[in-house]
Amino acid sequence: MPVRRALRLVRRYWRVLVRYSTRYTAPVRRAWRRSLQLRVVAITLVASSLLVGTFGGYIADRSSDILLGRARDEARSALATKVKFATDQLTLYPQARDPSLPSALTDLVNDLFDGDSADRGTSVISIRAEHWPDLKAVALPPVDTSELITPEMIKAVSGEGGGVSEQIRTAEIRGETIKYLVYGSPVTTRFGQVELYYMVPIASEDQDANLMRTTVLATGLALVILLGVVAALVTRLVVTPVRVAARTAQRLSAGLLDQRMKVDGEDDLALLAAAFNQMAANLQRQIVRLEEMSRLQRRFTSDVSHELRTPLTTVRMAADLIFSERDEFDPAVARSAELLQAELDRFEELLTDLLEISRFDAGFAALDAEHTDLVPIVERVAERLAGLAERAGVEIQLNLPDTPVIAEVDPRRVERVLRNLVGNAVEHAEAKPVQVTLATDDAAVAITVRDHGIGLKPGEERLVFNRFWRADPSRARQTGGTGLGLSISVEDARLHGGWLEAWGSPGEGAQFRLTVPVRAGDRLVAAPLPLIPRDRNVEVS
């Protein structure tokens, strides 16, 4: 239990740490993602720091090794001279019990210290004779050498097979902490072996090495900062025109087609600005030309639709008269009168749709929204298309709520959308049922129209809303409407602030979904009904 409690506490504190670190580092991460200049400067600083640090450390270490090596060479040379002098002096004493030997050792240390070329205020010379109790260790100046001459060094010098040994030690001499290069060497005499220790201060070399490290560090830091400043300036020279180009492109995309970049100089950035301005000018000309062509096309469509109304009315009157007297004609003439009446109906529908499309294109379409119960609208559409469904052998199945579904919509436009969707579904159902489902939630109302006919191929769910697009051109020549129904329907949905979407699969039929907000002007987030039907893998009889 204590282990589990500890693990829970660790996980809890870890989550808190991650949450707070994420919160406080979010501005940094945002700036890192958005600023090219920051990334370039940061990468330059890191790379230059690693490079300068590596070479600076190598140079400092090599300089320290050179300074220490020089001190070692000098100390070894001095030690060899002192060992030879001590050997010559102590050879005069054949026995360790000679009463004059202790004073001779002291005199020897004095002579060695007087002949030392190093700083006599800090260098130390000591002779030890550990195997002869009567001979005590002598050191000049008279200081405690226990911190400088360690037992390990004594063993290395005086032990069996002993020889010259070296150490670097730090000791406090006369209240001052000094680093020493300590050498020990055995001195062979007629009465045995003694040890000579020579301790040379390397404070000056250490100071020089520290000064060199500080110099290298300061120089490297200054170089890194200089590289960062240079990288920032160079990046700024490149990034600033790019930012200007981005802002100009945003203004162009917002419709401000007269925006241009400032061209300075003749370098690559100036060439980029000039090319950008040329591109913007070409786009402006093309957009203006296309807008003029679109305006002329919309005006042409509107004018033609209006102008055709007058002769169509006259032809309609004549056709109605002929159609009413068709029983008195020959069968062939009567059939022609029926075909004329049907094509006039279709032509009139086409003119109506063209006028509606022209209003959408001109931006004159208005939404007359009111609180409306959508259940009667769906029932009315199904009732009006019942004859068409009966002739096609299709059953229209309604899945409607038992309670009213109230939404702020334009009932005329919603009914037109449903009439187009249900009519298309009946025509393509291939004598299979068509399901119309209505559902709502707090924010949206959705209506789906599902058929089990030929379906749609991949990619056709986006093309189906294009004007005059037909999935099966040969079929469209015999049945179907004007080819503008779904285009008008999607515009009606957008006018409500809603969606009109399609799904289809070959052999599994298709489903269209109309989604509108409950309150006019609200933004849609989700639909109460799925676009892909739940029965897509169920065999429909």
XYZ file of C-alpha atoms in Angstrom, residues 99-539:
441
model
C 77.080 10.816 15.120
C 77.721 13.551 12.587
C 75.176 12.179 10.067
C 72.067 14.049 11.375
C 73.867 17.377 11.196
C 75.197 16.385 7.780
C 71.618 15.800 6.567
C 70.578 19.219 7.825
C 73.555 20.843 6.153
C 72.762 18.956 2.960
C 69.172 20.261 2.937
C 70.492 23.792 3.559
C 72.920 23.464 0.682
C 70.224 22.086 -1.617
C 67.765 24.812 -0.640
C 70.387 27.548 -1.083
C 71.197 26.231 -4.521
C 67.556 26.036 -5.618
C 66.712 28.387 -8.455
C 62.993 28.374 -7.666
C 61.188 30.825 -5.420
C 62.648 30.028 -1.987
C 59.617 31.507 -0.278
C 57.381 28.719 -1.549
C 59.538 25.770 -2.765
C 60.184 22.940 -0.300
C 63.055 20.424 -0.063
C 62.890 17.509 2.314
C 65.092 14.462 3.108
C 63.662 11.464 4.922
C 65.451 8.458 6.418
C 62.575 6.365 7.615
C 64.578 3.131 8.124
C 66.894 4.750 10.640
C 65.038 6.077 13.684
C 67.928 8.292 14.715
C 67.684 10.196 11.452
C 64.598 12.433 11.425
C 63.026 14.050 8.396
C 64.438 17.426 7.522
C 62.536 20.024 5.443
C 63.246 23.593 4.371
C 61.522 25.836 4.905
C 60.425 24.217 8.171
C 56.811 23.431 7.257
C 54.489 20.501 7.718
C 54.917 18.329 4.640
C 52.332 15.705 5.600
C 49.825 17.164 3.119
C 52.396 17.190 0.326
C 54.147 13.855 0.871
C 51.445 11.203 1.079
C 51.932 7.646 2.362
C 51.300 6.340 -1.127
C 54.151 8.438 -2.483
C 56.488 7.380 0.344
C 55.725 3.749 -0.451
C 56.342 4.328 -4.146
C 59.741 5.932 -3.436
C 61.065 3.877 -0.543
C 59.482 0.520 -1.216
C 61.029 -2.387 -2.999
C 61.835 -1.407 -6.543
C 61.102 2.224 -5.630
C 62.017 5.024 -7.974
C 61.101 8.561 -8.927
C 57.486 9.384 -8.166
C 55.371 12.411 -9.075
C 52.226 13.985 -7.631
C 50.310 17.252 -7.757
C 49.142 18.298 -4.305
C 47.621 21.385 -2.695
C 48.712 22.522 0.761
C 48.410 25.564 2.976
C 51.830 27.195 3.504
C 52.022 30.213 5.810
C 48.289 30.720 5.549
C 48.255 30.586 1.748
C 46.848 27.697 -0.274
C 49.364 26.714 -2.944
C 49.412 23.940 -5.550
C 52.703 21.965 -5.644
C 54.350 19.651 -8.118
C 55.871 17.030 -5.780
C 58.742 14.784 -6.857
C 60.313 12.056 -4.768
C 63.452 10.073 -5.535
C 65.528 7.508 -3.577
C 69.161 8.470 -2.762
C 71.502 5.493 -2.494
C 74.346 5.827 0.042
C 76.958 3.516 1.615
C 74.828 3.123 4.753
C 71.572 2.560 2.917
C 68.841 4.510 1.139
C 67.238 7.841 2.040
C 64.468 9.786 0.231
C 64.764 13.186 -1.321
C 61.543 15.134 -1.964
C 61.458 18.225 -4.104
C 58.252 20.301 -4.072
C 57.973 23.069 -6.646
C 55.039 25.520 -6.537
C 53.081 25.733 -9.783
C 50.807 28.574 -8.732
C 52.026 30.799 -11.544
C 51.421 28.067 -14.138
C 47.981 27.447 -12.626
C 47.186 31.151 -12.761
C 48.347 31.311 -16.358
C 46.174 28.328 -17.243
C 43.150 29.867 -15.498
C 43.805 33.166 -17.241
C 44.002 31.364 -20.559
C 40.733 29.510 -19.868
C 39.032 32.769 -18.913
C 40.350 34.442 -22.051
C 39.197 31.576 -24.240
C 35.790 31.565 -22.513
C 35.329 35.320 -22.880
C 36.479 35.250 -26.495
C 34.234 32.301 -27.296
C 31.247 33.944 -25.613
C 31.850 37.173 -27.507
C 32.184 35.185 -30.748
C 28.940 33.303 -30.108
C 27.087 36.549 -29.357
C 28.564 38.126 -32.490
C 27.487 35.136 -34.574
C 23.987 35.375 -33.076
C 23.769 39.071 -33.911
C 25.048 38.437 -37.451
C 22.574 35.576 -37.910
C 19.735 37.786 -36.646
C 20.683 40.608 -39.007
C 21.140 38.337 -42.021
C 17.910 36.486 -41.280
C 16.099 39.769 -40.849
C 17.276 40.876 -44.285
C 15.736 37.724 -45.765
C 12.690 37.305 -43.525
C 11.454 40.906 -43.718
C 10.708 40.763 -47.482
C 9.106 37.351 -46.999
C 6.861 38.754 -44.255
C 5.978 41.701 -46.456
C 5.157 39.276 -49.274
C 2.977 37.198 -46.910
C 1.066 40.269 -45.704
C 0.633 41.456 -49.277
C -0.609 38.011 -50.339
C -3.120 38.043 -47.452
C -4.411 41.430 -48.566
C -4.674 40.161 -52.141
C -6.624 37.112 -50.980
C -8.921 39.444 -49.011
C -9.809 41.250 -52.239
C -7.411 44.223 -52.080
C -6.073 43.640 -55.575
C -4.120 46.925 -55.732
C -1.584 45.860 -53.083
C 2.046 45.670 -54.218
C 5.485 45.071 -52.681
C 8.187 47.743 -52.554
C 11.119 47.014 -54.864
C 14.541 48.169 -53.559
C 17.802 47.442 -55.373
C 18.559 44.790 -57.935
C 19.357 41.724 -55.814
C 17.453 38.454 -55.536
C 14.957 39.878 -53.034
C 14.237 42.786 -55.339
C 13.741 40.274 -58.173
C 11.329 38.350 -55.928
C 9.374 41.532 -55.155
C 9.212 42.488 -58.829
C 8.046 38.992 -59.811
C 5.464 39.055 -57.011
C 4.144 42.432 -58.195
C 3.966 41.158 -61.768
C 2.046 38.102 -60.596
C -0.321 40.295 -58.567
C -0.930 42.554 -61.559
C -1.669 39.557 -63.801
C -4.012 38.109 -61.181
C -5.772 41.446 -60.844
C -6.308 41.647 -64.590
C -7.533 38.058 -64.767
C -9.859 38.465 -61.782
C -11.288 41.706 -63.133
C -11.806 40.063 -66.523
C -13.437 36.993 -64.951
C -15.640 39.153 -62.753
C -16.734 41.121 -65.796
C -17.410 37.914 -67.706
C -19.313 36.486 -64.731
C -21.321 39.692 -64.415
C -22.141 39.606 -68.123
C -23.033 35.922 -67.866
C -25.351 36.532 -64.904
C -26.925 39.485 -66.681
C -27.302 37.451 -69.860
C -28.954 34.588 -67.951
C -31.283 36.948 -66.154
C -32.160 38.914 -69.289
C -32.727 35.790 -71.360
C -34.886 34.255 -68.646
C -36.996 37.378 -68.408
C -37.218 37.890 -72.163
C -38.274 34.283 -72.715
C -41.183 34.716 -70.337
C -43.276 36.687 -72.869
C -43.038 34.279 -75.823
C -43.338 31.338 -73.428
C -46.617 32.733 -72.143
C -47.933 33.045 -75.691
C -46.771 29.554 -76.610
C -48.258 28.242 -73.363
C -51.659 29.698 -74.200
C -51.596 28.129 -77.652
C -50.329 24.808 -76.278
C -53.039 24.729 -73.624
C -55.676 25.285 -76.304
C -54.257 22.518 -78.459
C -53.877 20.194 -75.429
C -57.503 20.750 -74.417
C -58.707 19.749 -77.929
C -56.369 16.757 -78.332
C -59.191 14.225 -78.200
C -60.480 15.497 -81.565
C -57.087 15.023 -83.268
C -55.496 12.008 -84.826
C -53.574 9.856 -82.327
C -50.209 11.048 -83.632
C -51.218 14.702 -83.375
C -52.707 14.107 -79.903
C -49.433 12.520 -78.763
C -47.531 15.509 -80.134
C -49.810 17.837 -78.141
C -49.020 15.874 -74.966
C -45.265 16.001 -75.653
C -45.517 19.719 -76.349
C -47.312 20.280 -73.033
C -44.700 18.215 -71.093
C -41.737 19.983 -72.676
C -43.310 23.383 -72.054
C -43.700 22.438 -68.396
C -40.053 21.435 -68.267
C -38.999 24.602 -70.121
C -40.929 26.725 -67.638
C -39.240 24.942 -64.752
C -35.866 25.586 -66.369
C -36.609 29.322 -66.687
C -37.719 29.454 -63.058
C -34.534 27.722 -61.932
C -32.381 30.002 -64.086
C -33.999 33.079 -62.540
C -33.395 31.656 -59.070
C -29.750 30.887 -59.875
C -29.268 34.393 -61.229
C -30.633 35.834 -57.974
C -28.141 33.722 -55.989
C -25.283 34.787 -58.258
C -26.205 38.443 -57.948
C -26.497 38.180 -54.168
C -30.167 39.230 -54.196
C -31.543 36.071 -52.580
C -33.160 36.840 -49.214
C -34.145 34.533 -46.377
C -37.681 34.975 -45.052
C -37.141 33.040 -41.838
C -39.985 32.276 -39.455
C -40.670 29.730 -36.762
C -41.928 26.716 -38.689
C -42.885 23.140 -37.853
C -40.889 20.968 -40.278
C -42.996 17.821 -39.817
C -45.913 19.066 -41.976
C -43.447 20.232 -44.636
C -41.933 16.738 -44.942
C -45.417 15.175 -45.054
C -46.562 17.664 -47.702
C -43.544 16.918 -49.916
C -44.151 13.156 -49.625
C -47.831 13.644 -50.480
C -47.095 15.751 -53.560
C -44.556 13.228 -54.867
C -46.750 10.215 -54.116
C -47.948 10.036 -57.727
C -44.408 10.042 -59.092
C -43.424 7.374 -56.575
C -46.414 5.223 -57.484
C -45.545 5.363 -61.195
C -41.921 4.402 -60.366
C -42.982 1.625 -58.018
C -41.260 3.250 -55.061
C -42.534 3.479 -51.491
C -41.733 6.684 -49.572
C -41.212 5.838 -45.903
C -41.299 8.673 -43.361
C -39.477 8.476 -40.016
C -40.778 11.554 -38.209
C -40.892 12.512 -34.522
C -44.216 12.397 -32.724
C -43.762 15.973 -31.497
C -43.440 19.144 -33.602
C -39.954 20.136 -34.788
C -39.826 23.925 -34.666
C -36.975 25.799 -36.382
C -36.448 29.332 -37.645
C -36.320 28.667 -41.410
C -37.760 29.821 -44.715
C -40.470 27.180 -45.304
C -40.627 27.796 -49.066
C -36.916 27.143 -49.526
C -36.829 24.127 -47.201
C -39.778 22.581 -49.048
C -38.039 23.187 -52.379
C -34.872 21.460 -51.115
C -36.837 18.448 -49.870
C -38.825 18.276 -53.106
C -35.605 18.109 -55.107
C -34.014 15.518 -52.803
C -37.023 13.227 -52.577
C -37.752 13.572 -56.308
C -34.176 12.605 -57.219
C -34.262 9.699 -54.773
C -37.493 8.362 -56.283
C -36.102 8.598 -59.816
C -32.920 6.701 -58.879
C -34.378 4.234 -56.333
C -34.901 1.402 -58.855
C -38.261 0.398 -57.307
C -36.764 0.191 -53.803
C -38.017 2.134 -50.764
C -36.930 5.709 -50.055
C -36.605 6.667 -46.372
C -37.000 10.268 -45.212
C -35.830 10.819 -41.620
C -36.208 13.950 -39.486
C -34.326 14.537 -36.214
C -33.407 17.503 -34.058
C -31.370 18.531 -31.035
C -30.879 21.789 -29.169
C -28.876 23.449 -31.959
C -29.719 21.853 -35.309
C -32.319 20.057 -37.390
C -31.320 17.352 -39.878
C -33.319 15.661 -42.628
C -31.900 12.675 -44.511
C -33.243 11.194 -47.758
C -32.034 7.631 -48.338
C -32.456 5.551 -51.476
C -31.144 2.074 -52.336
C -30.617 2.577 -56.047
C -27.520 2.734 -58.239
C -25.630 4.985 -55.775
C -22.704 7.283 -56.474
C -19.162 6.516 -57.522
C -16.240 7.770 -55.363
C -15.858 11.515 -55.858
C -19.333 12.050 -57.297
C -20.693 13.138 -53.892
C -18.943 16.479 -54.525
C -19.824 16.738 -58.232
C -23.510 16.069 -57.714
C -24.130 19.681 -56.611
C -22.568 21.183 -59.756
C -24.881 22.874 -62.235
C -26.185 20.614 -65.037
C -24.066 17.684 -63.797
C -25.504 14.229 -64.458
C -24.247 10.933 -63.064
C -25.769 9.082 -66.039
C -26.132 11.333 -69.120
C -28.065 8.716 -71.117
C -30.575 8.363 -68.285
C -30.841 12.124 -67.874
C -32.032 12.563 -71.423
C -35.160 10.521 -70.622
C -35.922 11.394 -67.013
C -34.976 14.025 -64.509
C -35.438 17.747 -64.114
C -33.538 20.766 -65.270
C -30.164 19.814 -63.792
C -30.218 22.844 -61.484
C -32.247 21.430 -58.608
C -29.374 20.349 -56.383
C -27.393 23.497 -57.190
C -30.338 25.621 -56.011
C -30.816 23.355 -53.004
C -27.221 23.763 -51.814
C -27.576 27.544 -52.177
C -30.773 27.429 -50.122
C -28.948 25.468 -47.413
C -26.092 27.954 -47.344
C -28.560 30.829 -47.146
C -29.868 29.241 -43.928
C -26.300 28.891 -42.622
C -26.627 25.121 -42.976
C -25.176 22.186 -44.900
C -26.339 19.996 -47.761
C -24.144 16.907 -48.048
C -24.221 13.670 -50.030
C -22.990 10.118 -49.561
C -23.163 7.295 -52.028
C -21.686 3.933 -52.886
C -22.158 1.903 -56.088
C -24.881 -0.685 -55.549
C -25.709 0.587 -52.043
C -27.660 3.685 -52.969
C -27.171 7.241 -51.775
C -28.144 9.473 -48.889
C -28.478 13.265 -48.805
C -28.507 15.199 -45.533
C -29.883 18.703 -45.029
C -28.799 20.363 -41.764
C -30.035 23.804 -40.678
C -29.681 25.629 -37.336
C -32.665 25.781 -35.017
C -32.174 29.532 -34.589
C -31.370 31.603 -37.658
C -27.826 32.962 -37.597
C -26.417 30.290 -35.267
C -23.283 28.448 -36.285
C -23.568 24.724 -36.906
C -21.142 22.388 -35.186
C -22.675 18.931 -35.625
C -25.710 17.260 -37.163
C -28.278 15.146 -35.266
C -28.194 12.462 -37.985
C -25.136 10.741 -39.509
C -24.289 11.317 -43.154
C -23.305 7.692 -43.755
C -26.428 5.551 -43.210
C -26.366 2.858 -40.549
C -27.987 0.319 -42.903
C -25.341 0.560 -45.642
C -24.242 -3.067 -45.104
C -27.780 -4.409 -44.634
C -29.367 -6.123 -47.628
